[in-house]
Amino acid sequence: MAGARTLRRWFSVWKLVVGVVLVLGLWFTGLSAPPPDTLVIGARTGIIVDFDPARIYEVFTAFVAEQFYEQLVDFEKGDFTKIEPGIAESWEVSEDGLTWTFYIRKGVKFHSGNDLAADDVVYSLRRSLALNFHPIWILAQYVPDPEMIQKVDDYTVTITTTEPVAELTIASVLGFQGICSIVDSELVKAHATPDDPWANEWLKEHDAGSGPFKLVKWVREEIIVLERFDDYWEGPAKVKRVIIKDIPDPAAQKLALDKGDIDIAWDLLPEQVDMYRDAEGFKVVETPAWGITYVAMNAGKPPFDNELVRDAIRWAIDYDAIIYGIMKGAAIPGQTFIPKGMFGHLPETPYYKDIERAKRLLTAAGYPNGFEVELLTTDRPDRVAIATQIQADLAEIGVEVKIRQMVGAQFYELYRAQKHTFLVAGWGADYADPDALAKPFAHCCTTGPEAKVRQLAWRNMYVDCDTSILVEQAAKELDAAKREKMYFEIQRRVLDKGPYAILYYPLRQIVMRDVVKGLHLAHMEYYTELWEVYKTG
């Protein structure tokens, strides 16, 4: 019997692979249009480093992983203040506010066919803590010790925090796509080796999830193929497969959309998006993204170790030229790290282009004749355009900027390693709370690997222990008015002395054929789900 089952399983997999190959083959050779049961997205996929949940941190990577990994809790569409059950169907907290008990939903299947149970939840969270990759601060700030995660029985798990945490905060953390995603422990263990006990290498390119889609193919910077998981506990997805084609050039994305080769263009430029607003057969979908586009200056390296130099850069930039010229208004003005619409936003924009003031600051800093510096950027056209604008702006104060472009994966590997001096980048809130931005932008007491939070302040070697303490206090404050004032103070400190020039808050835009229905674009892009998306033709 075992042999027969193995043969049937092999034959089923073989049929699936052959089917995918035939569909893709016909499509790529121009013999067939994308079928109605297949959603085709054109996107810039070069940012993807790998798909191991313990490492996932870039927005687009998390969006893709959202389709095949799940977490204990979820949120209502469009409202990140309303918590919904996920893998956990219910939960409760102890009287002292420290121990959370999660009751795991029965009947959930992994893509392998294994049942999801308490062992998988415990293994997944402990695995992320053990691997200790950069995103782990999100969980470790409240649950630093693997022993704080315990199995009670086959479908019950307790998680103990170091201090009482509000329900929305703990839900936001445990609902994070990446380090808190639940993996198939039996499958992952089967691919572990003595040198790689957590199967990190295998999980980089494979999925071990329970979501509505399965990752069946990923060719780096070429294509991602997701197949519907028919045994998904909420019911099968409405499309059979999702194909994400790597099309890094927005002009090529537009051409593919116009020809009908793709259903959704993920990375069009603002001026391209405007062409579709009244175009028959297309639909523009947009939402304010809880994100920040910024310039980073490594405060651990000359000349940016001098705060006067950092301030000079902020006064030299033409913000309006970027917002209204390059972004064509697809950006919301703002210079503080908590975006408009989120609790704690400080609506102060003190900086504008003032060349004489910037020159005086450079002279006071000891650079009367300016300096040379390399500005890193990904190869995204909008980022390259922003870098070019900054290059022109800084030339007016004697700073010679050399622009270096690279693919996203290479860019973020370098940035994570603190090996940059000057760059243009973007950041999005990990969860719907100001703490999700205060810790990355303002928390750093040491630049070494022992740092509690190894994110943007750490990457840019911006050490400010007093502000870091205030960040931690604000996260615990239960009085909303007091908490808001604390975040105002934190933002003012970073605005004045920090290693950033915040340029704007992005307005997220995509364009799709009007046959695509059921897509809700989340404020935090990585929560955008494709499970309910379908096509009418």
Coordinates of C-alpha atoms in Angstrom, one line a residue:
M1 CA 0.0 0.0 0.0
A2 CA 2.8 2.4 0.9
G3 CA 4.4 1.9 -2.5
A4 CA 1.0 2.5 -4.3
R5 CA 0.5 5.7 -2.3
T6 CA 4.0 6.9 -3.2
L7 CA 3.4 6.1 -6.9
R8 CA 0.1 8.0 -6.9
R9 CA 1.7 11.0 -5.1
W10 CA 4.6 11.0 -7.6
F11 CA 2.2 10.8 -10.6
S12 CA 0.1 13.7 -9.2
V13 CA 3.2 15.9 -8.8
W14 CA 4.3 14.9 -12.3
K15 CA 1.0 15.9 -13.8
L16 CA 1.2 19.3 -12.0
V17 CA 4.7 20.0 -13.2
V18 CA 3.8 19.0 -16.8
G19 CA 0.7 21.2 -16.7
V20 CA 2.6 24.2 -15.5
V21 CA 5.3 23.7 -18.1
L22 CA 2.8 23.3 -20.9
V23 CA 0.9 26.5 -19.9
L24 CA 4.0 28.5 -19.5
G25 CA 5.5 27.2 -22.6
L26 CA 2.5 28.1 -24.8
W27 CA 2.2 31.5 -23.1
F28 CA 5.9 32.5 -23.4
T29 CA 6.0 31.4 -27.1
G30 CA 3.0 33.6 -27.9
L31 CA 0.8 30.7 -28.8
S32 CA -1.6 31.4 -25.9
A33 CA -2.9 34.4 -23.9
P34 CA -2.8 34.2 -20.1
P35 CA -5.7 31.8 -19.3
P36 CA -8.7 33.1 -17.2
D37 CA -7.7 30.9 -14.3
T38 CA -4.2 32.4 -14.2
L39 CA -3.4 35.8 -12.6
V40 CA -0.3 37.3 -14.2
I41 CA 1.6 40.1 -12.5
G42 CA 4.5 42.0 -13.9
A43 CA 6.8 43.2 -11.1
R44 CA 10.4 44.0 -10.1
T45 CA 11.4 40.9 -8.3
G46 CA 15.1 41.6 -8.0
I47 CA 14.6 42.7 -4.4
I48 CA 13.9 39.2 -3.3
V49 CA 16.8 37.7 -1.3
D50 CA 15.2 34.5 -0.3
F51 CA 11.9 33.1 1.0
D52 CA 13.0 31.7 4.4
P53 CA 10.4 33.3 6.8
A54 CA 13.2 33.9 9.4
R55 CA 14.9 36.3 6.9
I56 CA 12.0 37.9 5.0
Y57 CA 11.9 41.6 5.5
E58 CA 11.6 43.4 2.2
V59 CA 8.1 44.5 1.3
F60 CA 7.7 42.7 -2.1
T61 CA 9.2 39.5 -0.7
A62 CA 6.7 39.5 2.2
F63 CA 3.8 40.2 -0.3
V64 CA 4.7 37.1 -2.2
A65 CA 5.2 35.0 1.0
E66 CA 1.8 36.2 2.2
Q67 CA 0.3 34.0 -0.4
F68 CA 1.8 30.7 1.0
Y69 CA 2.5 31.4 4.7
E70 CA 0.1 32.1 7.6
Q71 CA 0.4 33.4 11.2
L72 CA -1.5 32.9 14.4
V73 CA -3.7 36.0 13.9
D74 CA -4.9 38.2 11.1
F75 CA -6.6 41.6 10.6
E76 CA -9.8 42.8 9.0
K77 CA -9.2 44.1 5.5
G78 CA -8.6 47.8 5.5
D79 CA -8.5 48.1 9.3
F80 CA -5.4 47.1 11.2
T81 CA -7.0 47.9 14.5
K82 CA -9.4 45.0 14.2
I83 CA -7.9 41.6 15.0
E84 CA -9.2 38.4 13.4
P85 CA -8.4 34.8 14.0
G86 CA -5.8 33.1 11.8
I87 CA -4.2 29.8 12.6
A88 CA -5.3 30.5 16.1
E89 CA -9.1 30.4 16.3
S90 CA -9.1 32.1 19.7
W91 CA -6.8 33.3 22.5
E92 CA -6.8 34.7 26.0
V93 CA -4.4 36.5 28.4
S94 CA -3.6 35.8 32.0
E95 CA -4.6 38.2 34.8
D96 CA -1.0 39.5 35.1
G97 CA -1.0 40.3 31.3
L98 CA 2.1 38.2 30.7
T99 CA 0.9 34.9 29.3
W100 CA -1.1 34.5 26.1
T101 CA -2.8 31.2 25.4
F102 CA -3.6 30.5 21.8
Y103 CA -6.0 27.7 20.7
I104 CA -4.9 26.4 17.4
R105 CA -7.5 25.8 14.7
K106 CA -8.0 22.1 13.9
G107 CA -8.1 20.8 10.4
V108 CA -5.5 23.1 8.9
K109 CA -3.3 21.3 6.4
F110 CA 0.2 22.2 5.2
H111 CA 1.0 22.0 1.5
S112 CA 2.8 18.7 2.2
G113 CA -0.5 17.2 3.6
N114 CA 0.7 17.2 7.2
D115 CA -1.6 18.6 9.8
L116 CA -0.7 21.9 11.4
A117 CA -0.6 21.7 15.2
A118 CA 1.0 23.2 18.3
D119 CA 4.4 21.6 17.6
D120 CA 4.6 23.5 14.4
V121 CA 3.8 26.8 16.1
V122 CA 6.4 26.3 18.8
Y123 CA 9.0 25.1 16.3
S124 CA 8.4 28.0 13.9
L125 CA 8.8 30.8 16.5
R126 CA 11.7 29.2 18.3
R127 CA 13.4 28.6 14.9
S128 CA 13.2 32.4 14.1
L129 CA 14.7 33.2 17.5
A130 CA 17.5 30.7 17.1
L131 CA 18.5 31.9 13.6
N132 CA 18.5 35.5 14.9
F133 CA 18.3 37.2 11.6
H134 CA 17.7 41.0 11.4
P135 CA 13.9 41.0 11.6
I136 CA 13.9 39.0 14.8
W137 CA 13.8 42.2 16.9
I138 CA 10.1 42.4 16.2
L139 CA 9.4 39.2 18.2
A140 CA 12.4 39.3 20.5
Q141 CA 11.6 42.7 22.0
Y142 CA 8.7 41.0 23.8
V143 CA 9.6 37.2 23.6
P144 CA 13.4 37.0 23.8
D145 CA 13.7 33.4 25.1
P146 CA 12.6 30.3 23.2
E147 CA 11.5 28.8 26.5
M148 CA 8.8 31.5 26.7
I149 CA 7.0 29.6 23.9
Q150 CA 5.5 26.4 25.1
K151 CA 3.2 23.6 23.9
V152 CA 0.3 22.8 26.3
D153 CA -1.3 20.1 24.3
D154 CA -1.6 19.3 20.6
Y155 CA -3.7 22.4 19.8
T156 CA -2.7 24.8 22.6
V157 CA 0.3 27.1 22.8
T158 CA 1.3 29.6 25.4
I159 CA 3.5 32.6 24.8
T160 CA 4.9 34.6 27.7
T161 CA 6.1 38.2 27.3
T162 CA 8.7 40.0 29.4
E163 CA 6.1 42.6 30.4
P164 CA 2.4 43.2 29.8
V165 CA 1.6 44.1 26.2
A166 CA -1.6 45.5 24.7
E167 CA -3.6 43.0 22.6
L168 CA -3.2 45.0 19.4
T169 CA 0.6 45.2 19.9
I170 CA 1.1 41.4 20.5
A171 CA -1.3 40.7 17.6
S172 CA 0.6 43.0 15.3
V173 CA 3.8 41.2 16.2
L174 CA 2.5 37.6 16.0
G175 CA 0.6 38.5 12.7
F176 CA 3.9 39.7 11.1
Q177 CA 4.6 38.0 7.8
G178 CA 8.1 36.5 8.1
I179 CA 9.5 35.6 11.5
C180 CA 6.1 34.7 12.9
S181 CA 4.9 32.6 10.0
I182 CA 4.1 29.0 10.8
V183 CA 6.2 26.4 8.9
D184 CA 5.7 22.7 8.5
S185 CA 8.1 21.5 11.2
E186 CA 8.2 17.9 9.9
L187 CA 9.0 19.0 6.4
V188 CA 11.7 21.5 7.5
K189 CA 13.4 19.0 9.8
A190 CA 13.6 16.5 6.9
H191 CA 15.8 19.0 5.0
A192 CA 18.0 19.9 8.0
T193 CA 21.7 19.0 7.9
P194 CA 24.4 19.0 10.6
D195 CA 25.8 22.2 9.1
D196 CA 22.3 23.7 8.6
P197 CA 20.1 22.4 11.5
W198 CA 17.3 24.8 10.7
A199 CA 17.2 24.0 7.0
N200 CA 17.8 27.7 6.1
E201 CA 19.3 26.8 2.8
W202 CA 16.4 24.7 1.7
L203 CA 13.8 27.2 2.9
K204 CA 15.4 30.0 0.9
E205 CA 13.9 28.6 -2.3
H206 CA 11.0 26.3 -1.1
D207 CA 7.8 26.8 0.9
A208 CA 6.7 24.9 3.9
G209 CA 3.4 26.8 4.5
S210 CA -0.3 26.3 4.8
G211 CA -1.6 29.3 2.8
P212 CA -3.9 29.4 -0.2
F213 CA -1.1 29.0 -2.7
K214 CA 2.0 26.9 -3.0
L215 CA 5.4 28.1 -4.3
V216 CA 6.2 25.7 -7.1
K217 CA 8.8 27.6 -9.1
W218 CA 11.2 30.5 -8.5
V219 CA 13.8 31.4 -11.0
R220 CA 15.6 34.4 -9.5
E221 CA 15.0 37.6 -11.5
E222 CA 12.9 35.7 -14.0
I223 CA 9.6 34.2 -12.7
I224 CA 7.7 33.1 -9.7
V225 CA 4.9 30.5 -10.0
L226 CA 2.3 29.9 -7.3
E227 CA -0.3 27.1 -7.6
R228 CA -3.6 27.0 -5.8
F229 CA -3.7 24.8 -2.7
D230 CA -7.0 23.0 -3.0
D231 CA -7.0 21.8 0.7
Y232 CA -6.7 25.4 2.1
W233 CA -8.8 25.6 5.3
E234 CA -10.8 28.6 4.2
G235 CA -11.5 27.1 0.8
P236 CA -9.6 27.1 -2.5
A237 CA -8.5 30.4 -4.1
K238 CA -10.5 31.7 -7.0
V239 CA -7.6 31.5 -9.5
K240 CA -5.7 28.3 -10.2
R241 CA -2.3 29.9 -10.3
V242 CA -0.4 33.2 -9.9
I243 CA 2.5 34.0 -12.2
I244 CA 4.8 36.8 -11.3
K245 CA 7.1 37.8 -14.2
D246 CA 10.2 39.8 -13.5
I247 CA 9.9 43.0 -15.5
P248 CA 12.1 45.5 -13.8
D249 CA 11.6 48.3 -16.4
P250 CA 8.3 50.2 -16.0
A251 CA 8.1 50.9 -19.7
A252 CA 8.3 47.1 -20.4
Q253 CA 5.6 46.5 -17.7
K254 CA 3.4 49.1 -19.4
L255 CA 3.9 47.4 -22.8
A256 CA 3.1 44.0 -21.4
L257 CA -0.1 45.4 -19.8
D258 CA -1.2 47.0 -23.0
K259 CA -0.6 43.8 -25.0
G260 CA -2.5 41.7 -22.5
D261 CA 0.5 39.7 -21.5
I262 CA 0.0 40.6 -17.8
D263 CA -3.0 41.4 -15.8
I264 CA -1.4 43.7 -13.2
A265 CA 1.5 46.1 -13.6
W266 CA 3.0 46.4 -10.1
D267 CA 5.7 49.1 -10.6
L268 CA 4.6 51.7 -13.1
L269 CA 5.8 55.3 -12.7
P270 CA 3.3 58.0 -11.7
E271 CA 3.1 59.5 -15.1
Q272 CA 2.4 56.1 -16.6
V273 CA -0.3 55.4 -14.0
D274 CA -2.0 58.7 -15.0
M275 CA -2.4 57.4 -18.6
Y276 CA -4.8 54.8 -17.4
R277 CA -7.2 56.8 -15.3
D278 CA -9.7 57.2 -18.1
A279 CA -8.5 54.3 -20.3
E280 CA -11.1 51.8 -21.3
G281 CA -10.3 48.2 -20.1
F282 CA -8.1 49.3 -17.2
K283 CA -8.4 50.2 -13.6
V284 CA -6.0 52.2 -11.3
V285 CA -5.9 51.0 -7.7
E286 CA -4.2 53.2 -5.2
T287 CA -3.9 53.7 -1.4
P288 CA -1.7 55.7 1.0
A289 CA 1.1 53.4 1.9
W290 CA 2.3 53.5 5.5
G291 CA 5.8 53.9 4.2
I292 CA 8.7 56.4 4.0
T293 CA 11.1 57.2 1.2
Y294 CA 14.3 58.7 2.6
V295 CA 17.9 59.5 2.2
A296 CA 20.2 57.7 4.7
M297 CA 23.6 59.0 5.9
N298 CA 25.9 56.6 7.7
A299 CA 26.7 58.5 11.0
G300 CA 29.5 56.1 11.7
K301 CA 31.5 57.2 8.6
P302 CA 33.0 60.6 7.6
P303 CA 31.7 63.0 6.6
F304 CA 28.3 62.0 8.0
D305 CA 29.6 61.4 11.5
N306 CA 29.3 65.2 11.8
E307 CA 25.7 66.2 12.5
L308 CA 26.2 69.6 10.8
V309 CA 27.0 67.8 7.5
R310 CA 23.8 65.8 7.9
D311 CA 21.8 68.9 8.5
A312 CA 23.4 70.6 5.5
I313 CA 22.2 67.8 3.3
R314 CA 18.7 68.2 4.6
W315 CA 18.7 71.9 3.8
A316 CA 20.1 71.3 0.3
I317 CA 17.4 69.0 -1.1
D318 CA 14.6 70.3 -3.3
Y319 CA 11.7 68.3 -1.8
D320 CA 9.1 69.8 -4.0
A321 CA 11.0 68.8 -7.2
I322 CA 11.0 65.2 -6.0
I323 CA 7.3 65.1 -4.8
Y324 CA 5.8 67.1 -7.7
G325 CA 8.4 66.7 -10.4
I326 CA 9.6 63.1 -10.2
M327 CA 6.7 61.5 -8.3
K328 CA 4.0 63.6 -10.1
G329 CA 2.1 64.0 -6.9
A330 CA 2.0 60.2 -6.2
A331 CA 3.6 61.1 -2.8
I332 CA 2.4 62.7 0.4
P333 CA 4.7 65.5 1.8
G334 CA 6.2 64.6 5.1
Q335 CA 9.6 64.7 6.9
T336 CA 9.0 62.7 10.0
F337 CA 9.2 58.9 10.3
I338 CA 5.6 58.2 11.3
P339 CA 3.4 58.7 8.2
K340 CA 0.2 60.7 7.9
G341 CA -2.8 58.7 9.0
M342 CA -0.9 56.7 11.7
F343 CA -1.2 57.4 15.4
G344 CA 1.7 59.6 16.5
H345 CA 2.3 61.4 13.2
L346 CA 4.1 64.7 13.7
P347 CA 3.0 67.1 11.0
E348 CA 6.1 69.2 10.9
T349 CA 8.1 69.9 7.7
P350 CA 10.8 72.4 8.6
Y351 CA 13.2 71.6 5.8
Y352 CA 13.2 73.2 2.3
K353 CA 15.8 74.0 -0.2
D354 CA 18.1 76.7 1.2
I355 CA 21.5 76.6 -0.5
E356 CA 23.1 79.4 1.5
R357 CA 22.1 77.9 4.8
A358 CA 23.4 74.5 3.7
K359 CA 26.7 76.1 2.6
R360 CA 27.1 77.8 6.0
L361 CA 26.5 74.5 7.8
L362 CA 29.2 72.7 5.6
T363 CA 31.7 75.5 6.3
A364 CA 31.0 75.2 10.1
A365 CA 31.5 71.5 9.8
G366 CA 34.9 71.9 8.2
Y367 CA 34.0 71.3 4.6
P368 CA 34.0 74.8 3.0
N369 CA 34.8 73.2 -0.4
G370 CA 32.4 70.3 -0.1
F371 CA 33.4 66.7 -0.6
E372 CA 32.9 63.6 -2.8
V373 CA 30.5 60.8 -1.8
E374 CA 29.0 57.7 -3.4
L375 CA 25.2 57.6 -3.4
L376 CA 23.7 54.1 -3.6
T377 CA 20.3 53.3 -5.0
T378 CA 18.4 50.3 -6.4
D379 CA 17.8 50.3 -10.1
R380 CA 14.2 51.4 -9.7
P381 CA 13.7 54.3 -12.2
D382 CA 12.0 56.5 -9.5
R383 CA 14.9 55.9 -7.1
V384 CA 17.4 56.6 -9.8
A385 CA 15.6 59.8 -10.7
I386 CA 15.5 60.9 -7.0
A387 CA 19.3 60.1 -6.8
T388 CA 19.9 62.2 -9.9
Q389 CA 17.9 65.1 -8.4
I390 CA 19.9 64.9 -5.1
Q391 CA 23.1 64.8 -7.1
A392 CA 22.1 68.1 -8.8
D393 CA 21.0 69.7 -5.5
L394 CA 24.2 68.8 -3.7
A395 CA 26.4 70.0 -6.5
E396 CA 25.1 73.5 -5.6
I397 CA 26.8 73.3 -2.2
G398 CA 30.1 71.8 -3.6
V399 CA 29.3 68.1 -2.8
E400 CA 30.2 65.9 -5.8
V401 CA 27.9 62.8 -5.8
K402 CA 28.6 59.7 -7.7
I403 CA 25.6 57.5 -8.2
R404 CA 25.9 53.7 -8.0
Q405 CA 23.0 51.6 -9.0
M406 CA 22.5 47.9 -8.1
V407 CA 19.7 45.3 -8.0
G408 CA 17.6 45.3 -4.8
A409 CA 19.0 42.1 -3.3
Q410 CA 22.6 43.3 -3.6
F411 CA 21.6 46.8 -2.3
Y412 CA 19.9 45.4 0.8
E413 CA 22.6 42.9 1.6
L414 CA 25.1 45.8 1.6
Y415 CA 22.8 48.1 3.6
R416 CA 22.1 45.4 6.3
A417 CA 25.9 45.0 6.7
Q418 CA 26.4 48.8 7.4
K419 CA 28.8 49.0 4.4
H420 CA 27.3 52.1 2.8
T421 CA 28.0 55.8 3.3
F422 CA 25.0 57.4 1.6
L423 CA 21.9 56.0 0.0
V424 CA 18.3 56.4 -1.1
A425 CA 15.8 53.8 0.2
G426 CA 12.3 53.1 1.4
W427 CA 10.7 51.6 4.5
G428 CA 7.3 50.4 5.5
A429 CA 5.7 49.9 8.9
D430 CA 5.9 46.3 9.9
Y431 CA 2.8 46.6 12.0
A432 CA 0.1 49.2 12.6
D433 CA 1.6 50.9 15.6
P434 CA 4.1 53.8 15.8
D435 CA 6.5 51.5 17.7
A436 CA 6.9 49.6 14.4
L437 CA 8.6 52.8 13.0
A438 CA 10.2 54.3 16.1
K439 CA 12.3 51.2 16.8
P440 CA 13.8 51.0 13.3
F441 CA 14.3 54.7 12.8
A442 CA 15.3 55.8 16.4
H443 CA 16.5 52.9 18.5
C444 CA 20.3 52.2 18.7
C445 CA 22.6 52.1 21.7
T446 CA 25.4 50.2 20.0
T447 CA 26.5 49.5 16.5
G448 CA 27.7 46.0 17.1
P449 CA 25.9 42.7 16.5
E450 CA 24.7 42.6 20.1
A451 CA 22.3 45.5 19.4
K452 CA 18.7 44.9 20.6
V453 CA 17.3 46.4 17.4
R454 CA 19.4 46.0 14.3
Q455 CA 17.5 48.2 11.9
L456 CA 17.8 51.6 10.3
A457 CA 19.3 53.6 13.1
W458 CA 21.7 50.6 13.7
R459 CA 22.5 50.3 10.0
N460 CA 23.3 54.0 9.8
M461 CA 25.3 53.8 13.1
Y462 CA 23.2 56.5 14.7
V463 CA 23.8 55.9 18.5
D464 CA 21.4 57.8 20.8
C465 CA 20.7 55.9 24.0
D466 CA 18.5 58.5 25.5
T467 CA 16.2 58.5 22.6
S468 CA 16.3 54.7 22.5
I469 CA 15.1 54.6 26.1
L470 CA 12.3 57.0 25.2
V471 CA 11.3 54.7 22.3
E472 CA 11.0 51.7 24.8
Q473 CA 9.0 53.8 27.2
A474 CA 6.6 55.0 24.5
A475 CA 6.0 51.4 23.5
K476 CA 4.8 50.6 27.0
E477 CA 2.8 53.7 27.7
L478 CA -0.9 53.0 28.0
D479 CA -2.1 56.6 28.2
A480 CA -2.8 57.6 24.6
A481 CA -2.2 61.3 25.1
K482 CA 1.1 60.8 26.9
R483 CA 2.2 58.2 24.3
E484 CA 1.5 60.6 21.4
K485 CA 3.6 63.3 23.0
M486 CA 6.4 60.9 23.5
Y487 CA 6.4 60.0 19.8
F488 CA 6.3 63.7 18.9
E489 CA 9.5 64.2 21.0
I490 CA 11.2 61.2 19.4
Q491 CA 10.4 62.4 15.9
R492 CA 11.7 65.9 16.7
R493 CA 15.0 64.5 17.9
V494 CA 15.5 62.4 14.8
L495 CA 14.4 65.2 12.5
D496 CA 17.0 67.5 14.0
K497 CA 20.0 65.2 14.6
G498 CA 19.2 61.9 12.9
P499 CA 20.9 60.2 9.9
Y500 CA 18.0 60.7 7.5
A501 CA 16.4 63.2 5.1
I502 CA 12.9 62.0 4.8
L503 CA 11.6 62.9 1.4
Y504 CA 7.9 61.8 1.3
Y505 CA 5.3 59.2 2.1
P506 CA 4.5 57.1 -1.0
L507 CA 1.1 56.7 -2.5
R508 CA 0.9 53.1 -3.6
Q509 CA -0.4 52.6 -7.1
I510 CA -0.9 49.7 -9.4
V511 CA -2.7 49.3 -12.7
M512 CA -4.7 46.2 -13.7
R513 CA -6.9 45.0 -16.5
D514 CA -10.6 45.5 -15.6
V515 CA -11.2 41.8 -15.8
V516 CA -9.4 41.5 -12.5
K517 CA -11.7 41.6 -9.5
G518 CA -11.5 41.2 -5.8
L519 CA -8.1 42.8 -5.2
H520 CA -7.8 44.9 -2.0
L521 CA -4.5 46.8 -1.8
A522 CA -3.5 47.1 1.8
H523 CA -1.9 50.2 3.4
M524 CA 0.9 47.8 4.3
E525 CA 1.5 46.1 1.0
Y526 CA 2.7 42.8 2.4
Y527 CA -0.8 42.1 3.8
T528 CA -2.2 42.2 0.3
E529 CA -3.8 38.8 -0.3
L530 CA -4.6 37.2 -3.7
W531 CA -6.9 34.5 -2.3
E532 CA -10.1 36.2 -3.3
V533 CA -8.9 37.7 -6.6
Y534 CA -10.5 36.4 -9.8
K535 CA -10.8 37.2 -13.5
T536 CA -13.9 37.6 -15.6
G537 CA -12.1 36.9 -18.8

